[in-house]
XYZ file of C-alpha atoms in Angstrom:
378
model
C 15.772 20.591 0.487
C 15.032 17.537 2.684
C 14.492 14.136 1.113
C 10.958 13.160 0.249
C 9.344 10.772 2.768
C 8.042 7.645 1.119
C 5.096 5.767 2.654
C 4.181 2.256 1.489
C 0.481 1.293 1.612
C -0.134 -2.441 1.479
C -3.490 -3.499 -0.024
C -5.106 -6.361 -1.763
C -5.346 -4.141 -4.862
C -6.040 -0.622 -5.951
C -9.476 -1.045 -7.467
C -12.401 1.162 -6.590
C -13.113 0.246 -2.964
C -13.661 2.024 0.354
C -10.172 1.790 1.741
C -8.538 2.539 -1.614
C -10.702 5.591 -2.124
C -9.907 7.014 1.329
C -6.216 6.484 0.798
C -6.412 8.210 -2.605
C -8.368 11.121 -1.037
C -5.514 11.544 1.448
C -2.855 11.129 -1.243
C -4.294 13.928 -3.357
C -4.155 16.294 -0.344
C -0.484 15.659 0.468
C 2.366 17.918 -0.549
C 4.066 15.194 -2.655
C 7.397 17.065 -2.581
C 7.388 16.303 1.182
C 5.497 12.961 1.369
C 5.010 10.447 -1.446
C 2.811 7.287 -1.372
C 3.713 3.994 -2.948
C 1.553 0.845 -3.080
C 2.255 -2.864 -2.557
C -0.639 -4.904 -4.003
C -1.391 -8.586 -4.450
C -2.034 -10.474 -7.690
C -2.272 -14.101 -8.877
C -0.548 -13.022 -12.089
C 2.408 -10.957 -10.832
C 4.021 -10.389 -14.201
C 0.710 -10.005 -16.041
C -1.236 -8.009 -13.508
C -4.080 -6.116 -15.121
C -4.205 -2.359 -14.399
C -6.829 -1.483 -11.793
C -9.035 1.555 -11.237
C -6.487 3.712 -9.446
C -3.311 2.682 -11.292
C -3.292 5.673 -13.634
C -3.987 8.132 -10.790
C -1.187 6.700 -8.628
C 1.383 6.809 -11.397
C 0.376 10.352 -12.367
C 0.842 11.522 -8.803
C 4.395 10.084 -8.730
C 3.703 6.828 -6.867
C 5.001 3.351 -7.614
C 2.981 0.106 -7.636
C 4.770 -3.038 -6.483
C 3.261 -6.575 -6.631
C 3.284 -9.590 -4.299
C 1.643 -12.951 -5.003
C -1.796 -13.482 -3.582
C -1.821 -15.228 -0.233
C -3.697 -18.534 -0.395
C -2.585 -20.191 2.872
C -1.052 -23.176 1.158
C 1.619 -20.802 -0.338
C 2.580 -19.527 3.163
C 6.297 -20.249 2.720
C 6.617 -18.793 -0.804
C 4.562 -15.767 0.286
C 6.954 -15.094 3.180
C 9.847 -15.452 0.788
C 8.347 -12.941 -1.645
C 7.853 -10.480 1.215
C 11.411 -10.960 2.399
C 12.786 -10.531 -1.064
C 10.815 -7.307 -1.492
C 11.949 -5.619 1.773
C 15.495 -6.898 1.295
C 15.551 -4.782 -1.891
C 13.421 -1.770 -0.718
C 14.595 0.214 2.290
C 13.337 3.606 1.111
C 10.144 3.702 3.129
C 9.758 5.676 6.341
C 6.420 4.043 7.087
C 4.717 0.813 5.921
C 0.966 1.047 6.479
C -0.848 -2.264 6.136
C -4.467 -2.000 5.265
C -4.655 -5.677 4.354
C -4.771 -7.006 7.897
C -5.374 -10.632 6.996
C -1.640 -11.004 6.312
C -0.273 -7.975 8.118
C 1.030 -10.315 10.797
C 3.367 -11.721 8.125
C 4.594 -8.696 6.185
C 4.853 -6.046 8.949
C 7.342 -7.987 11.112
C 9.413 -8.711 8.020
C 9.410 -5.032 7.031
C 10.525 -4.169 10.586
C 13.313 -6.751 10.443
C 14.624 -5.180 7.213
C 14.873 -1.696 8.683
C 11.514 0.014 8.149
C 11.306 2.652 10.957
C 7.503 2.609 11.529
C 5.001 -0.148 10.778
C 1.233 0.309 10.967
C -1.607 -2.138 10.977
C -4.793 -0.304 9.840
C -8.158 -2.063 10.402
C -10.517 -0.898 7.732
C -13.327 -3.371 8.297
C -15.191 -5.249 10.958
C -16.190 -8.863 10.257
C -15.000 -11.495 7.847
C -16.618 -13.537 5.060
C -18.105 -16.943 5.937
C -16.316 -20.235 5.522
C -12.625 -21.243 5.440
C -11.468 -17.914 4.156
C -12.917 -16.153 7.216
C -11.457 -18.733 9.562
C -8.010 -18.255 7.945
C -8.277 -14.527 8.282
C -9.028 -14.796 12.000
C -6.128 -17.163 12.505
C -3.501 -14.981 10.779
C -4.703 -11.861 12.536
C -3.940 -13.369 15.977
C -1.648 -11.133 18.030
C -1.539 -8.498 15.328
C -1.571 -5.680 17.917
C 1.844 -6.944 19.119
C 3.303 -7.215 15.620
C 3.059 -3.532 14.576
C 4.498 -0.315 15.957
C 1.106 1.391 15.611
C -2.480 0.107 15.387
C -5.081 2.214 13.604
C -8.771 1.420 13.101
C -11.575 3.284 11.332
C -13.989 2.608 14.225
C -14.190 0.957 17.663
C -16.008 -1.962 16.079
C -13.210 -2.481 13.520
C -10.539 -2.094 16.255
C -12.133 -4.716 18.438
C -12.668 -7.099 15.585
C -9.107 -6.963 14.223
C -6.948 -6.230 17.335
C -9.143 -7.574 20.101
C -10.946 -5.944 23.066
C -7.836 -6.118 25.297
C -5.808 -4.012 22.864
C -8.649 -1.511 22.640
C -9.046 -1.262 26.483
C -5.292 -0.843 26.898
C -5.405 2.208 24.559
C -3.133 0.632 21.973
C -5.449 1.282 19.022
C -5.927 4.772 17.540
C -9.401 5.401 16.031
C -9.146 7.422 12.820
C -12.371 7.969 10.940
C -12.560 7.343 7.211
C -12.490 10.984 6.028
C -13.550 12.253 2.573
C -13.168 15.457 0.686
C -16.434 16.650 2.112
C -16.706 19.777 -0.046
C -16.801 17.598 -3.187
C -19.960 15.834 -1.992
C -21.818 18.769 -0.575
C -25.445 19.105 -1.822
C -25.762 21.228 -4.887
C -29.233 21.701 -6.435
C -27.739 22.653 -9.799
C -25.658 19.491 -10.040
C -28.693 17.443 -8.935
C -30.821 18.909 -11.739
C -28.076 18.275 -14.282
C -27.514 14.669 -13.205
C -31.199 13.790 -13.046
C -31.588 15.197 -16.583
C -28.569 13.240 -17.780
C -30.018 10.104 -16.335
C -33.489 10.759 -17.711
C -35.051 11.158 -14.231
C -37.896 13.555 -13.460
C -40.249 12.903 -10.531
C -38.937 9.473 -9.690
C -37.965 8.459 -6.136
C -34.317 7.609 -6.625
C -32.732 5.026 -4.236
C -28.992 4.844 -4.364
C -26.319 2.318 -3.355
C -22.546 2.368 -3.821
C -20.489 -0.747 -3.170
C -18.736 -3.789 -4.479
C -21.006 -6.646 -5.493
C -19.884 -9.157 -2.833
C -21.265 -11.028 0.172
C -20.544 -8.212 2.639
C -22.874 -5.690 1.052
C -25.887 -7.996 1.228
C -27.278 -7.138 -2.281
C -29.980 -9.824 -2.373
C -31.658 -8.284 0.627
C -31.190 -4.824 -0.815
C -33.063 -5.941 -3.923
C -35.813 -7.414 -1.811
C -36.211 -4.034 -0.051
C -36.394 -2.252 -3.378
C -38.929 -4.678 -4.832
C -41.204 -4.065 -1.807
C -40.722 -0.285 -2.155
C -41.831 -0.544 -5.803
C -45.199 -1.905 -4.522
C -45.600 1.296 -2.485
C -43.986 3.791 -4.874
C -44.392 2.738 -8.514
C -42.045 5.547 -9.590
C -39.069 4.227 -7.617
C -35.706 3.779 -9.367
C -32.529 2.188 -7.988
C -29.056 3.396 -9.002
C -26.254 0.960 -8.161
C -22.628 2.019 -8.459
C -19.896 -0.551 -8.303
C -18.752 -3.844 -9.772
C -17.930 -7.294 -8.422
C -18.265 -11.056 -8.714
C -21.906 -11.144 -7.566
C -23.267 -8.600 -10.024
C -24.690 -11.065 -12.540
C -26.538 -12.943 -9.731
C -28.168 -9.636 -8.684
C -29.120 -8.834 -12.283
C -30.838 -12.242 -12.461
C -32.670 -11.639 -9.192
C -33.948 -8.338 -10.567
C -35.225 -10.157 -13.676
C -36.964 -12.790 -11.545
C -38.718 -10.124 -9.507
C -39.719 -8.199 -12.639
C -37.949 -4.989 -11.605
C -35.047 -5.085 -14.069
C -36.304 -1.948 -15.839
C -36.221 -0.033 -12.566
C -32.653 -0.949 -11.583
C -29.657 0.702 -13.235
C -26.234 -0.943 -12.905
C -23.879 1.983 -13.415
C -20.530 0.306 -12.753
C -17.525 2.236 -11.308
C -17.651 5.980 -11.728
C -14.816 8.435 -11.520
C -17.119 11.077 -9.999
C -19.528 9.231 -7.690
C -20.217 12.547 -5.918
C -22.297 13.627 -8.907
C -24.485 10.540 -8.660
C -25.159 11.120 -4.932
C -26.695 14.423 -6.006
C -29.234 12.645 -8.199
C -30.341 10.315 -5.384
C -33.116 10.802 -2.829
C -32.415 7.963 -0.388
C -29.193 5.965 0.316
C -29.433 2.313 1.141
C -26.771 0.160 2.844
C -27.996 -3.133 4.393
C -24.547 -4.633 4.829
C -23.805 -7.794 6.907
C -20.790 -5.929 8.316
C -18.689 -2.750 7.902
C -15.821 -1.038 9.603
C -16.852 2.582 9.036
C -18.297 2.762 5.531
C -16.944 5.684 3.523
C -19.969 5.536 1.247
C -22.222 6.326 4.255
C -20.010 9.314 5.079
C -20.272 10.397 1.432
C -24.048 10.083 1.423
C -24.457 12.167 4.517
C -22.070 14.788 3.065
C -24.489 14.907 0.107
C -27.417 15.519 2.529
C -29.126 12.217 1.849
C -31.428 10.326 4.180
C -29.711 6.961 4.776
C -31.103 3.618 5.756
C -28.419 1.135 6.985
C -28.235 -2.141 8.825
C -27.807 -2.011 12.594
C -24.599 -3.974 12.217
C -22.941 -0.782 10.905
C -21.110 1.169 13.625
C -22.950 4.140 15.135
C -19.771 6.204 14.751
C -20.630 6.501 11.082
C -23.716 8.563 11.893
C -22.294 12.072 11.745
C -25.808 13.544 11.236
C -29.416 12.768 12.087
C -29.930 11.594 8.530
C -29.010 7.953 9.347
C -31.647 5.384 10.343
C -30.507 1.968 11.536
C -32.707 -1.078 10.902
C -32.288 -4.817 11.396
C -31.619 -7.063 8.373
C -33.474 -9.773 10.309
C -36.750 -7.854 9.700
C -38.919 -8.368 6.602
C -37.784 -6.280 3.664
C -41.177 -4.570 3.696
C -40.383 -2.926 7.021
C -37.450 -1.108 5.415
C -39.504 -0.265 2.390
C -42.320 1.272 4.455
C -39.925 3.512 6.415
C -38.097 4.609 3.243
C -41.369 5.592 1.615
C -42.429 7.538 4.671
C -39.107 9.410 4.733
C -39.101 10.374 1.057
C -40.481 13.910 1.486
C -37.619 15.390 3.596
C -35.865 18.636 2.769
C -32.312 18.216 1.473
C -29.733 20.352 3.326
C -26.039 21.396 3.155
C -24.260 19.271 5.777
C -20.665 20.303 5.062
C -19.915 21.980 8.379
C -21.438 19.122 10.399
C -19.285 16.608 8.497
C -16.176 18.667 9.102
C -16.927 19.190 12.778
C -17.491 15.461 13.192
C -13.948 14.703 11.837
C -14.911 13.385 8.443
C -13.150 16.006 6.250
C -9.880 14.767 4.768
C -8.416 18.234 4.378
C -8.459 18.597 8.125
C -7.148 15.022 8.717
C -4.257 15.547 6.295
C -2.347 17.773 8.815
C -2.401 14.992 11.375
C -1.197 12.397 8.933
C 1.589 14.639 7.762
C 2.937 14.971 11.278
C 2.643 11.202 11.781
C 4.562 10.373 8.581
C 7.247 12.956 9.408
C 7.737 12.367 13.068
C 5.805 9.198 14.002
C 3.585 11.330 16.213
C -0.091 10.227 15.952
C -1.448 12.605 18.550
C -2.845 14.871 15.810
C -4.943 12.115 14.286
């Protein structure tokens, strides 16, 4: 029996996020006797790191979780030392796949120096946060396309943003869509009825959103849209899945607008696919995205989706997606949502699969890449 191939995924953490969820979807599909995933995450408290959402799943699947200190710019030298110390001790990985591109220009060359055969920089997002953190991210990403053996991106927009237009035009970036287990999200009227009963919903118009409570997702504008919708449809309800640092501010905004009884903060859920079934409309007015997995999930569930026009068009695998500008008054979004509410929900599984968004199909290509370094199947 040949030795198991070990692949190291480098991330900020393994909480419930888009990149993390897509990696876990892929991980579950792998034959782990052949290919095993490990994870290198970042924490301010390396020896006292709190378990995150996917810790238990990773360990149960046979993976290891290693920890580096968080990169804060001023600790550049100590961060480099920690990376060197790690790869000096760990030579067991065939591939190191860096999804944390802000510091991939540091850790991938070091991994290569210490004998890792294949290094990958994987762009999972397009855009950066405002302020000094965003400026620092841009600075440390410079020349990243030359510092990795392979460059992957979830969309053209993400590829250009992280690796630059020249790298894209030269064909040095491989576009790999964020695939999901599409069958798990396929519209099911029985599950819909069960979930709506469980949530105490009857004839309500249910708006849904899934995402971390942070700047990128533009929650204040989302709440403005929903408040305007409530003026048109008094029976509207908003389900919000996710957690994050901005959550309390959004709760306070709901209280100020007098809609707190119509908004449900449901936190992180192990089976988000069940909650998509209960929804009628999916809302994603983000400032920026790479290729949002939640939009792929919503389409797989047959939902009409209203998203900002900053989101890449590659995410629209179906005709269910409507792009609108976040520069418009929130009432414009609310009016279009209200008008679309009477559509007929459909099974979109085959369309999602044909468009390249099913992880079971994508797994074959990844397996060949991890085994042979051949990305032609991706």
